[in-house]
Amino acid sequence: MLEAREDAIVQAANRLLAEKGFDLMTVDQVAADVGIAKASLYKHFSSKEALAAAAMVRVLGVALQYLASLPEGPKPLDQLKATVRWMLHMQLAGEMPSLPSQNSSLRAALLGNKAYLDGLMQVSERIGGWIEQAQQDGSISAALPPELVLYTLYARACDPVPEFLRASGTYSHEQIIDLVLATCFDGLNAR
């Protein structure tokens, strides 16, 4: 029962983080969404930051499952594109938390969370391996530092462009994903 309640709390926090972002999400909203008192929520998570960290641990677990499901055969660039496509699908489905990069209390909570750091390292190592292979085979510029490429790909998970395009009503989710992938991997140069 305790685990089921915690899972419901994390799912609600994840949805609200995706919808509103960390700064606008409140613990009161999470508790109301789950149908529990705020005091009950604090029995599970000591702070809003701890709750956001739990949501990120959950997303990293889902990401690791996704990465493990990818076949070994395709080119590294294709693996990277598939991963970014998946991130964009998650974002458009409202399942990717939107966390500020400059919030020091949240940053401290994330850096103090072993499960988050372990998951982030596993995801980064997997994606980083594909980046290095893609640089070796010439499909990504070797002049770019691998960590720059990694952070650029991570940035797609919280990119505001898909939401702007969705709000315009002009493009389908698949068209939005294709457009963002094109700018991410092909750049803005006319060919």
mmCIF file of the C-alpha atoms, coordinates in Angstrom:
data_MODEL
# 
_entry.id   MODEL 
# 
loop_
_atom_site.group_PDB 
_atom_site.id 
_atom_site.type_symbol 
_atom_site.label_atom_id 
_atom_site.label_alt_id 
_atom_site.label_comp_id 
_atom_site.label_asym_id 
_atom_site.label_entity_id 
_atom_site.label_seq_id 
_atom_site.pdbx_PDB_ins_code 
_atom_site.Cartn_x 
_atom_site.Cartn_y 
_atom_site.Cartn_z 
_atom_site.occupancy 
_atom_site.B_iso_or_equiv 
_atom_site.pdbx_formal_charge 
_atom_site.auth_seq_id 
_atom_site.auth_comp_id 
_atom_site.auth_asym_id 
_atom_site.auth_atom_id 
_atom_site.pdbx_PDB_model_num 
ATOM 1   C CA . MET A 1 1   ? 0.000  0.000  0.000   1.00 0.00 ? 1   MET A CA 1 
ATOM 2   C CA . LEU A 1 2   ? 2.813  2.393  0.925   1.00 0.00 ? 2   LEU A CA 1 
ATOM 3   C CA . GLU A 1 3   ? 4.626  1.681  -2.349  1.00 0.00 ? 3   GLU A CA 1 
ATOM 4   C CA . ALA A 1 4   ? 1.430  2.158  -4.387  1.00 0.00 ? 4   ALA A CA 1 
ATOM 5   C CA . ARG A 1 5   ? 0.795  5.523  -2.729  1.00 0.00 ? 5   ARG A CA 1 
ATOM 6   C CA . GLU A 1 6   ? 4.380  6.659  -3.342  1.00 0.00 ? 6   GLU A CA 1 
ATOM 7   C CA . ASP A 1 7   ? 4.078  5.616  -6.975  1.00 0.00 ? 7   ASP A CA 1 
ATOM 8   C CA . ALA A 1 8   ? 0.838  7.616  -7.316  1.00 0.00 ? 8   ALA A CA 1 
ATOM 9   C CA . ILE A 1 9   ? 2.522  10.637 -5.719  1.00 0.00 ? 9   ILE A CA 1 
ATOM 10  C CA . VAL A 1 10  ? 5.522  10.405 -8.067  1.00 0.00 ? 10  VAL A CA 1 
ATOM 11  C CA . GLN A 1 11  ? 3.259  9.966  -11.109 1.00 0.00 ? 11  GLN A CA 1 
ATOM 12  C CA . ALA A 1 12  ? 1.263  13.055 -10.118 1.00 0.00 ? 12  ALA A CA 1 
ATOM 13  C CA . ALA A 1 13  ? 4.442  15.039 -9.512  1.00 0.00 ? 13  ALA A CA 1 
ATOM 14  C CA . ASN A 1 14  ? 5.851  13.903 -12.854 1.00 0.00 ? 14  ASN A CA 1 
ATOM 15  C CA . ARG A 1 15  ? 2.706  15.014 -14.690 1.00 0.00 ? 15  ARG A CA 1 
ATOM 16  C CA . LEU A 1 16  ? 2.623  18.378 -12.904 1.00 0.00 ? 16  LEU A CA 1 
ATOM 17  C CA . LEU A 1 17  ? 6.345  18.927 -13.474 1.00 0.00 ? 17  LEU A CA 1 
ATOM 18  C CA . ALA A 1 18  ? 5.804  18.282 -17.182 1.00 0.00 ? 18  ALA A CA 1 
ATOM 19  C CA . GLU A 1 19  ? 2.755  20.539 -17.281 1.00 0.00 ? 19  GLU A CA 1 
ATOM 20  C CA . LYS A 1 20  ? 3.845  23.419 -15.042 1.00 0.00 ? 20  LYS A CA 1 
ATOM 21  C CA . GLY A 1 21  ? 7.560  23.029 -14.375 1.00 0.00 ? 21  GLY A CA 1 
ATOM 22  C CA . PHE A 1 22  ? 9.256  22.895 -11.004 1.00 0.00 ? 22  PHE A CA 1 
ATOM 23  C CA . ASP A 1 23  ? 8.764  26.532 -10.024 1.00 0.00 ? 23  ASP A CA 1 
ATOM 24  C CA . LEU A 1 24  ? 4.998  26.554 -10.626 1.00 0.00 ? 24  LEU A CA 1 
ATOM 25  C CA . MET A 1 25  ? 4.215  23.075 -9.287  1.00 0.00 ? 25  MET A CA 1 
ATOM 26  C CA . THR A 1 26  ? 3.171  23.041 -5.641  1.00 0.00 ? 26  THR A CA 1 
ATOM 27  C CA . VAL A 1 27  ? 3.114  20.235 -3.102  1.00 0.00 ? 27  VAL A CA 1 
ATOM 28  C CA . ASP A 1 28  ? -0.544 21.140 -2.471  1.00 0.00 ? 28  ASP A CA 1 
ATOM 29  C CA . GLN A 1 29  ? -1.345 20.404 -6.133  1.00 0.00 ? 29  GLN A CA 1 
ATOM 30  C CA . VAL A 1 30  ? 0.414  17.047 -5.980  1.00 0.00 ? 30  VAL A CA 1 
ATOM 31  C CA . ALA A 1 31  ? -1.420 16.072 -2.791  1.00 0.00 ? 31  ALA A CA 1 
ATOM 32  C CA . ALA A 1 32  ? -4.771 17.164 -4.271  1.00 0.00 ? 32  ALA A CA 1 
ATOM 33  C CA . ASP A 1 33  ? -4.081 15.242 -7.472  1.00 0.00 ? 33  ASP A CA 1 
ATOM 34  C CA . VAL A 1 34  ? -3.442 12.051 -5.469  1.00 0.00 ? 34  VAL A CA 1 
ATOM 35  C CA . GLY A 1 35  ? -6.334 12.734 -3.086  1.00 0.00 ? 35  GLY A CA 1 
ATOM 36  C CA . ILE A 1 36  ? -4.302 12.890 0.112   1.00 0.00 ? 36  ILE A CA 1 
ATOM 37  C CA . ALA A 1 37  ? -3.521 15.563 2.660   1.00 0.00 ? 37  ALA A CA 1 
ATOM 38  C CA . LYS A 1 38  ? -0.362 17.595 2.256   1.00 0.00 ? 38  LYS A CA 1 
ATOM 39  C CA . ALA A 1 39  ? 0.860  16.264 5.621   1.00 0.00 ? 39  ALA A CA 1 
ATOM 40  C CA . SER A 1 40  ? 0.488  12.697 4.310   1.00 0.00 ? 40  SER A CA 1 
ATOM 41  C CA . LEU A 1 41  ? 2.586  13.556 1.276   1.00 0.00 ? 41  LEU A CA 1 
ATOM 42  C CA . TYR A 1 42  ? 5.350  14.847 3.538   1.00 0.00 ? 42  TYR A CA 1 
ATOM 43  C CA . LYS A 1 43  ? 5.428  11.430 5.249   1.00 0.00 ? 43  LYS A CA 1 
ATOM 44  C CA . HIS A 1 44  ? 6.679  10.052 1.910   1.00 0.00 ? 44  HIS A CA 1 
ATOM 45  C CA . PHE A 1 45  ? 8.792  12.950 0.628   1.00 0.00 ? 45  PHE A CA 1 
ATOM 46  C CA . SER A 1 46  ? 10.441 15.516 2.873   1.00 0.00 ? 46  SER A CA 1 
ATOM 47  C CA . SER A 1 47  ? 10.352 18.384 0.374   1.00 0.00 ? 47  SER A CA 1 
ATOM 48  C CA . LYS A 1 48  ? 9.290  19.536 -3.070  1.00 0.00 ? 48  LYS A CA 1 
ATOM 49  C CA . GLU A 1 49  ? 12.898 18.964 -4.178  1.00 0.00 ? 49  GLU A CA 1 
ATOM 50  C CA . ALA A 1 50  ? 12.867 15.369 -2.908  1.00 0.00 ? 50  ALA A CA 1 
ATOM 51  C CA . LEU A 1 51  ? 9.625  14.808 -4.795  1.00 0.00 ? 51  LEU A CA 1 
ATOM 52  C CA . ALA A 1 52  ? 11.086 16.220 -8.020  1.00 0.00 ? 52  ALA A CA 1 
ATOM 53  C CA . ALA A 1 53  ? 14.171 14.035 -7.546  1.00 0.00 ? 53  ALA A CA 1 
ATOM 54  C CA . ALA A 1 54  ? 11.924 10.968 -7.204  1.00 0.00 ? 54  ALA A CA 1 
ATOM 55  C CA . ALA A 1 55  ? 10.162 11.935 -10.435 1.00 0.00 ? 55  ALA A CA 1 
ATOM 56  C CA . MET A 1 56  ? 13.527 12.227 -12.193 1.00 0.00 ? 56  MET A CA 1 
ATOM 57  C CA . VAL A 1 57  ? 14.660 8.847  -10.844 1.00 0.00 ? 57  VAL A CA 1 
ATOM 58  C CA . ARG A 1 58  ? 11.464 7.365  -12.290 1.00 0.00 ? 58  ARG A CA 1 
ATOM 59  C CA . VAL A 1 59  ? 12.059 8.985  -15.699 1.00 0.00 ? 59  VAL A CA 1 
ATOM 60  C CA . LEU A 1 60  ? 15.670 7.769  -15.738 1.00 0.00 ? 60  LEU A CA 1 
ATOM 61  C CA . GLY A 1 61  ? 14.428 4.248  -15.010 1.00 0.00 ? 61  GLY A CA 1 
ATOM 62  C CA . VAL A 1 62  ? 12.018 4.470  -17.940 1.00 0.00 ? 62  VAL A CA 1 
ATOM 63  C CA . ALA A 1 63  ? 14.842 5.861  -20.108 1.00 0.00 ? 63  ALA A CA 1 
ATOM 64  C CA . LEU A 1 64  ? 17.125 2.967  -19.171 1.00 0.00 ? 64  LEU A CA 1 
ATOM 65  C CA . GLN A 1 65  ? 14.369 0.497  -20.088 1.00 0.00 ? 65  GLN A CA 1 
ATOM 66  C CA . TYR A 1 66  ? 13.931 2.256  -23.427 1.00 0.00 ? 66  TYR A CA 1 
ATOM 67  C CA . LEU A 1 67  ? 17.670 2.291  -24.164 1.00 0.00 ? 67  LEU A CA 1 
ATOM 68  C CA . ALA A 1 68  ? 17.928 -1.399 -23.293 1.00 0.00 ? 68  ALA A CA 1 
ATOM 69  C CA . SER A 1 69  ? 15.095 -2.155 -25.733 1.00 0.00 ? 69  SER A CA 1 
ATOM 70  C CA . LEU A 1 70  ? 16.967 -0.668 -28.705 1.00 0.00 ? 70  LEU A CA 1 
ATOM 71  C CA . PRO A 1 71  ? 18.492 -3.250 -31.049 1.00 0.00 ? 71  PRO A CA 1 
ATOM 72  C CA . GLU A 1 72  ? 22.293 -3.436 -31.106 1.00 0.00 ? 72  GLU A CA 1 
ATOM 73  C CA . GLY A 1 73  ? 22.691 -3.408 -34.890 1.00 0.00 ? 73  GLY A CA 1 
ATOM 74  C CA . PRO A 1 74  ? 21.819 0.092  -36.136 1.00 0.00 ? 74  PRO A CA 1 
ATOM 75  C CA . LYS A 1 75  ? 24.380 2.833  -36.643 1.00 0.00 ? 75  LYS A CA 1 
ATOM 76  C CA . PRO A 1 76  ? 25.181 4.955  -33.589 1.00 0.00 ? 76  PRO A CA 1 
ATOM 77  C CA . LEU A 1 77  ? 23.607 8.025  -35.206 1.00 0.00 ? 77  LEU A CA 1 
ATOM 78  C CA . ASP A 1 78  ? 20.373 6.075  -35.702 1.00 0.00 ? 78  ASP A CA 1 
ATOM 79  C CA . GLN A 1 79  ? 20.447 5.078  -32.003 1.00 0.00 ? 79  GLN A CA 1 
ATOM 80  C CA . LEU A 1 80  ? 20.880 8.731  -31.033 1.00 0.00 ? 80  LEU A CA 1 
ATOM 81  C CA . LYS A 1 81  ? 18.049 9.845  -33.295 1.00 0.00 ? 81  LYS A CA 1 
ATOM 82  C CA . ALA A 1 82  ? 15.773 7.124  -31.899 1.00 0.00 ? 82  ALA A CA 1 
ATOM 83  C CA . THR A 1 83  ? 16.603 8.241  -28.365 1.00 0.00 ? 83  THR A CA 1 
ATOM 84  C CA . VAL A 1 84  ? 15.866 11.902 -29.070 1.00 0.00 ? 84  VAL A CA 1 
ATOM 85  C CA . ARG A 1 85  ? 12.660 10.883 -30.871 1.00 0.00 ? 85  ARG A CA 1 
ATOM 86  C CA . TRP A 1 86  ? 11.637 8.949  -27.742 1.00 0.00 ? 86  TRP A CA 1 
ATOM 87  C CA . MET A 1 87  ? 12.447 11.958 -25.501 1.00 0.00 ? 87  MET A CA 1 
ATOM 88  C CA . LEU A 1 88  ? 10.322 14.221 -27.681 1.00 0.00 ? 88  LEU A CA 1 
ATOM 89  C CA . HIS A 1 89  ? 7.433  11.712 -27.624 1.00 0.00 ? 89  HIS A CA 1 
ATOM 90  C CA . MET A 1 90  ? 7.683  11.647 -23.819 1.00 0.00 ? 90  MET A CA 1 
ATOM 91  C CA . GLN A 1 91  ? 7.688  15.435 -23.699 1.00 0.00 ? 91  GLN A CA 1 
ATOM 92  C CA . LEU A 1 92  ? 4.688  15.818 -26.012 1.00 0.00 ? 92  LEU A CA 1 
ATOM 93  C CA . ALA A 1 93  ? 2.819  13.152 -24.010 1.00 0.00 ? 93  ALA A CA 1 
ATOM 94  C CA . GLY A 1 94  ? 3.366  15.198 -20.832 1.00 0.00 ? 94  GLY A CA 1 
ATOM 95  C CA . GLU A 1 95  ? 5.604  12.554 -19.262 1.00 0.00 ? 95  GLU A CA 1 
ATOM 96  C CA . MET A 1 96  ? 8.931  14.414 -19.222 1.00 0.00 ? 96  MET A CA 1 
ATOM 97  C CA . PRO A 1 97  ? 9.454  16.611 -16.146 1.00 0.00 ? 97  PRO A CA 1 
ATOM 98  C CA . SER A 1 98  ? 10.520 20.163 -16.859 1.00 0.00 ? 98  SER A CA 1 
ATOM 99  C CA . LEU A 1 99  ? 13.176 21.102 -14.333 1.00 0.00 ? 99  LEU A CA 1 
ATOM 100 C CA . PRO A 1 100 ? 15.056 24.394 -14.130 1.00 0.00 ? 100 PRO A CA 1 
ATOM 101 C CA . SER A 1 101 ? 18.801 24.089 -14.575 1.00 0.00 ? 101 SER A CA 1 
ATOM 102 C CA . GLN A 1 102 ? 19.573 26.983 -12.234 1.00 0.00 ? 102 GLN A CA 1 
ATOM 103 C CA . ASN A 1 103 ? 17.535 26.124 -9.104  1.00 0.00 ? 103 ASN A CA 1 
ATOM 104 C CA . SER A 1 104 ? 20.161 25.559 -6.430  1.00 0.00 ? 104 SER A CA 1 
ATOM 105 C CA . SER A 1 105 ? 17.908 23.761 -3.921  1.00 0.00 ? 105 SER A CA 1 
ATOM 106 C CA . LEU A 1 106 ? 16.706 21.334 -6.588  1.00 0.00 ? 106 LEU A CA 1 
ATOM 107 C CA . ARG A 1 107 ? 20.214 20.899 -7.946  1.00 0.00 ? 107 ARG A CA 1 
ATOM 108 C CA . ALA A 1 108 ? 21.473 20.078 -4.442  1.00 0.00 ? 108 ALA A CA 1 
ATOM 109 C CA . ALA A 1 109 ? 18.671 17.524 -3.967  1.00 0.00 ? 109 ALA A CA 1 
ATOM 110 C CA . LEU A 1 110 ? 19.487 15.865 -7.285  1.00 0.00 ? 110 LEU A CA 1 
ATOM 111 C CA . LEU A 1 111 ? 23.229 15.809 -6.618  1.00 0.00 ? 111 LEU A CA 1 
ATOM 112 C CA . GLY A 1 112 ? 22.559 14.273 -3.205  1.00 0.00 ? 112 GLY A CA 1 
ATOM 113 C CA . ASN A 1 113 ? 20.332 11.515 -4.611  1.00 0.00 ? 113 ASN A CA 1 
ATOM 114 C CA . LYS A 1 114 ? 22.332 8.350  -5.329  1.00 0.00 ? 114 LYS A CA 1 
ATOM 115 C CA . ALA A 1 115 ? 19.588 6.711  -7.398  1.00 0.00 ? 115 ALA A CA 1 
ATOM 116 C CA . TYR A 1 116 ? 19.367 9.810  -9.605  1.00 0.00 ? 116 TYR A CA 1 
ATOM 117 C CA . LEU A 1 117 ? 23.139 10.042 -10.062 1.00 0.00 ? 117 LEU A CA 1 
ATOM 118 C CA . ASP A 1 118 ? 23.443 6.318  -10.803 1.00 0.00 ? 118 ASP A CA 1 
ATOM 119 C CA . GLY A 1 119 ? 20.628 6.454  -13.372 1.00 0.00 ? 119 GLY A CA 1 
ATOM 120 C CA . LEU A 1 120 ? 22.034 9.591  -14.974 1.00 0.00 ? 120 LEU A CA 1 
ATOM 121 C CA . MET A 1 121 ? 25.469 7.978  -15.252 1.00 0.00 ? 121 MET A CA 1 
ATOM 122 C CA . GLN A 1 122 ? 24.035 4.846  -16.864 1.00 0.00 ? 122 GLN A CA 1 
ATOM 123 C CA . VAL A 1 123 ? 22.004 6.839  -19.391 1.00 0.00 ? 123 VAL A CA 1 
ATOM 124 C CA . SER A 1 124 ? 24.955 9.166  -20.091 1.00 0.00 ? 124 SER A CA 1 
ATOM 125 C CA . GLU A 1 125 ? 27.376 6.282  -20.604 1.00 0.00 ? 125 GLU A CA 1 
ATOM 126 C CA . ARG A 1 126 ? 25.038 4.575  -23.064 1.00 0.00 ? 126 ARG A CA 1 
ATOM 127 C CA . ILE A 1 127 ? 24.346 7.732  -25.069 1.00 0.00 ? 127 ILE A CA 1 
ATOM 128 C CA . GLY A 1 128 ? 27.959 8.889  -24.728 1.00 0.00 ? 128 GLY A CA 1 
ATOM 129 C CA . GLY A 1 129 ? 29.170 5.626  -26.258 1.00 0.00 ? 129 GLY A CA 1 
ATOM 130 C CA . TRP A 1 130 ? 26.976 6.196  -29.299 1.00 0.00 ? 130 TRP A CA 1 
ATOM 131 C CA . ILE A 1 131 ? 28.211 9.787  -29.574 1.00 0.00 ? 131 ILE A CA 1 
ATOM 132 C CA . GLU A 1 132 ? 31.853 8.653  -29.590 1.00 0.00 ? 132 GLU A CA 1 
ATOM 133 C CA . GLN A 1 133 ? 31.112 5.938  -32.162 1.00 0.00 ? 133 GLN A CA 1 
ATOM 134 C CA . ALA A 1 134 ? 29.226 8.438  -34.354 1.00 0.00 ? 134 ALA A CA 1 
ATOM 135 C CA . GLN A 1 135 ? 32.192 10.817 -34.148 1.00 0.00 ? 135 GLN A CA 1 
ATOM 136 C CA . GLN A 1 136 ? 34.558 8.001  -35.119 1.00 0.00 ? 136 GLN A CA 1 
ATOM 137 C CA . ASP A 1 137 ? 32.478 7.016  -38.146 1.00 0.00 ? 137 ASP A CA 1 
ATOM 138 C CA . GLY A 1 138 ? 32.123 10.675 -39.220 1.00 0.00 ? 138 GLY A CA 1 
ATOM 139 C CA . SER A 1 139 ? 28.354 11.014 -38.788 1.00 0.00 ? 139 SER A CA 1 
ATOM 140 C CA . ILE A 1 140 ? 28.840 13.604 -35.989 1.00 0.00 ? 140 ILE A CA 1 
ATOM 141 C CA . SER A 1 141 ? 31.609 16.184 -36.077 1.00 0.00 ? 141 SER A CA 1 
ATOM 142 C CA . ALA A 1 142 ? 34.646 15.034 -34.105 1.00 0.00 ? 142 ALA A CA 1 
ATOM 143 C CA . ALA A 1 143 ? 35.487 18.711 -33.543 1.00 0.00 ? 143 ALA A CA 1 
ATOM 144 C CA . LEU A 1 144 ? 32.619 18.956 -31.046 1.00 0.00 ? 144 LEU A CA 1 
ATOM 145 C CA . PRO A 1 145 ? 33.367 17.863 -27.474 1.00 0.00 ? 145 PRO A CA 1 
ATOM 146 C CA . PRO A 1 146 ? 31.306 14.707 -26.749 1.00 0.00 ? 146 PRO A CA 1 
ATOM 147 C CA . GLU A 1 147 ? 29.842 16.246 -23.574 1.00 0.00 ? 147 GLU A CA 1 
ATOM 148 C CA . LEU A 1 148 ? 28.559 19.203 -25.639 1.00 0.00 ? 148 LEU A CA 1 
ATOM 149 C CA . VAL A 1 149 ? 26.757 16.785 -27.951 1.00 0.00 ? 149 VAL A CA 1 
ATOM 150 C CA . LEU A 1 150 ? 25.384 14.875 -24.932 1.00 0.00 ? 150 LEU A CA 1 
ATOM 151 C CA . TYR A 1 151 ? 24.071 18.057 -23.260 1.00 0.00 ? 151 TYR A CA 1 
ATOM 152 C CA . THR A 1 152 ? 22.598 19.243 -26.571 1.00 0.00 ? 152 THR A CA 1 
ATOM 153 C CA . LEU A 1 153 ? 20.685 15.976 -26.880 1.00 0.00 ? 153 LEU A CA 1 
ATOM 154 C CA . TYR A 1 154 ? 19.570 16.151 -23.231 1.00 0.00 ? 154 TYR A CA 1 
ATOM 155 C CA . ALA A 1 155 ? 18.305 19.680 -23.875 1.00 0.00 ? 155 ALA A CA 1 
ATOM 156 C CA . ARG A 1 156 ? 15.777 18.280 -26.351 1.00 0.00 ? 156 ARG A CA 1 
ATOM 157 C CA . ALA A 1 157 ? 13.978 16.651 -23.387 1.00 0.00 ? 157 ALA A CA 1 
ATOM 158 C CA . CYS A 1 158 ? 13.059 20.103 -22.058 1.00 0.00 ? 158 CYS A CA 1 
ATOM 159 C CA . ASP A 1 159 ? 13.079 22.054 -25.327 1.00 0.00 ? 159 ASP A CA 1 
ATOM 160 C CA . PRO A 1 160 ? 10.204 24.599 -25.450 1.00 0.00 ? 160 PRO A CA 1 
ATOM 161 C CA . VAL A 1 161 ? 9.985  24.397 -29.263 1.00 0.00 ? 161 VAL A CA 1 
ATOM 162 C CA . PRO A 1 162 ? 7.715  21.298 -29.390 1.00 0.00 ? 162 PRO A CA 1 
ATOM 163 C CA . GLU A 1 163 ? 5.175  22.989 -27.097 1.00 0.00 ? 163 GLU A CA 1 
ATOM 164 C CA . PHE A 1 164 ? 5.247  26.193 -29.160 1.00 0.00 ? 164 PHE A CA 1 
ATOM 165 C CA . LEU A 1 165 ? 4.668  24.202 -32.346 1.00 0.00 ? 165 LEU A CA 1 
ATOM 166 C CA . ARG A 1 166 ? 1.913  22.135 -30.720 1.00 0.00 ? 166 ARG A CA 1 
ATOM 167 C CA . ALA A 1 167 ? 0.182  25.309 -29.479 1.00 0.00 ? 167 ALA A CA 1 
ATOM 168 C CA . SER A 1 168 ? 0.159  26.697 -33.028 1.00 0.00 ? 168 SER A CA 1 
ATOM 169 C CA . GLY A 1 169 ? -2.066 23.801 -34.090 1.00 0.00 ? 169 GLY A CA 1 
ATOM 170 C CA . THR A 1 170 ? -0.238 23.679 -37.406 1.00 0.00 ? 170 THR A CA 1 
ATOM 171 C CA . TYR A 1 171 ? 1.710  20.437 -36.938 1.00 0.00 ? 171 TYR A CA 1 
ATOM 172 C CA . SER A 1 172 ? 1.012  16.901 -35.763 1.00 0.00 ? 172 SER A CA 1 
ATOM 173 C CA . HIS A 1 173 ? 3.158  15.399 -33.002 1.00 0.00 ? 173 HIS A CA 1 
ATOM 174 C CA . GLU A 1 174 ? 5.101  13.381 -35.589 1.00 0.00 ? 174 GLU A CA 1 
ATOM 175 C CA . GLN A 1 175 ? 5.727  16.468 -37.719 1.00 0.00 ? 175 GLN A CA 1 
ATOM 176 C CA . ILE A 1 176 ? 6.947  18.374 -34.657 1.00 0.00 ? 176 ILE A CA 1 
ATOM 177 C CA . ILE A 1 177 ? 9.309  15.551 -33.741 1.00 0.00 ? 177 ILE A CA 1 
ATOM 178 C CA . ASP A 1 178 ? 10.633 15.321 -37.308 1.00 0.00 ? 178 ASP A CA 1 
ATOM 179 C CA . LEU A 1 179 ? 11.211 19.091 -37.436 1.00 0.00 ? 179 LEU A CA 1 
ATOM 180 C CA . VAL A 1 180 ? 13.042 19.189 -34.092 1.00 0.00 ? 180 VAL A CA 1 
ATOM 181 C CA . LEU A 1 181 ? 15.127 16.148 -35.072 1.00 0.00 ? 181 LEU A CA 1 
ATOM 182 C CA . ALA A 1 182 ? 16.054 17.848 -38.351 1.00 0.00 ? 182 ALA A CA 1 
ATOM 183 C CA . THR A 1 183 ? 17.252 21.013 -36.612 1.00 0.00 ? 183 THR A CA 1 
ATOM 184 C CA . CYS A 1 184 ? 19.071 18.990 -33.960 1.00 0.00 ? 184 CYS A CA 1 
ATOM 185 C CA . PHE A 1 185 ? 20.905 16.607 -36.282 1.00 0.00 ? 185 PHE A CA 1 
ATOM 186 C CA . ASP A 1 186 ? 20.976 18.422 -39.633 1.00 0.00 ? 186 ASP A CA 1 
ATOM 187 C CA . GLY A 1 187 ? 21.278 22.011 -38.412 1.00 0.00 ? 187 GLY A CA 1 
ATOM 188 C CA . LEU A 1 188 ? 19.875 25.063 -40.128 1.00 0.00 ? 188 LEU A CA 1 
ATOM 189 C CA . ASN A 1 189 ? 22.135 25.111 -43.186 1.00 0.00 ? 189 ASN A CA 1 
ATOM 190 C CA . ALA A 1 190 ? 20.515 24.852 -46.604 1.00 0.00 ? 190 ALA A CA 1 
ATOM 191 C CA . ARG A 1 191 ? 21.839 21.799 -48.422 1.00 0.00 ? 191 ARG A CA 1 
# 
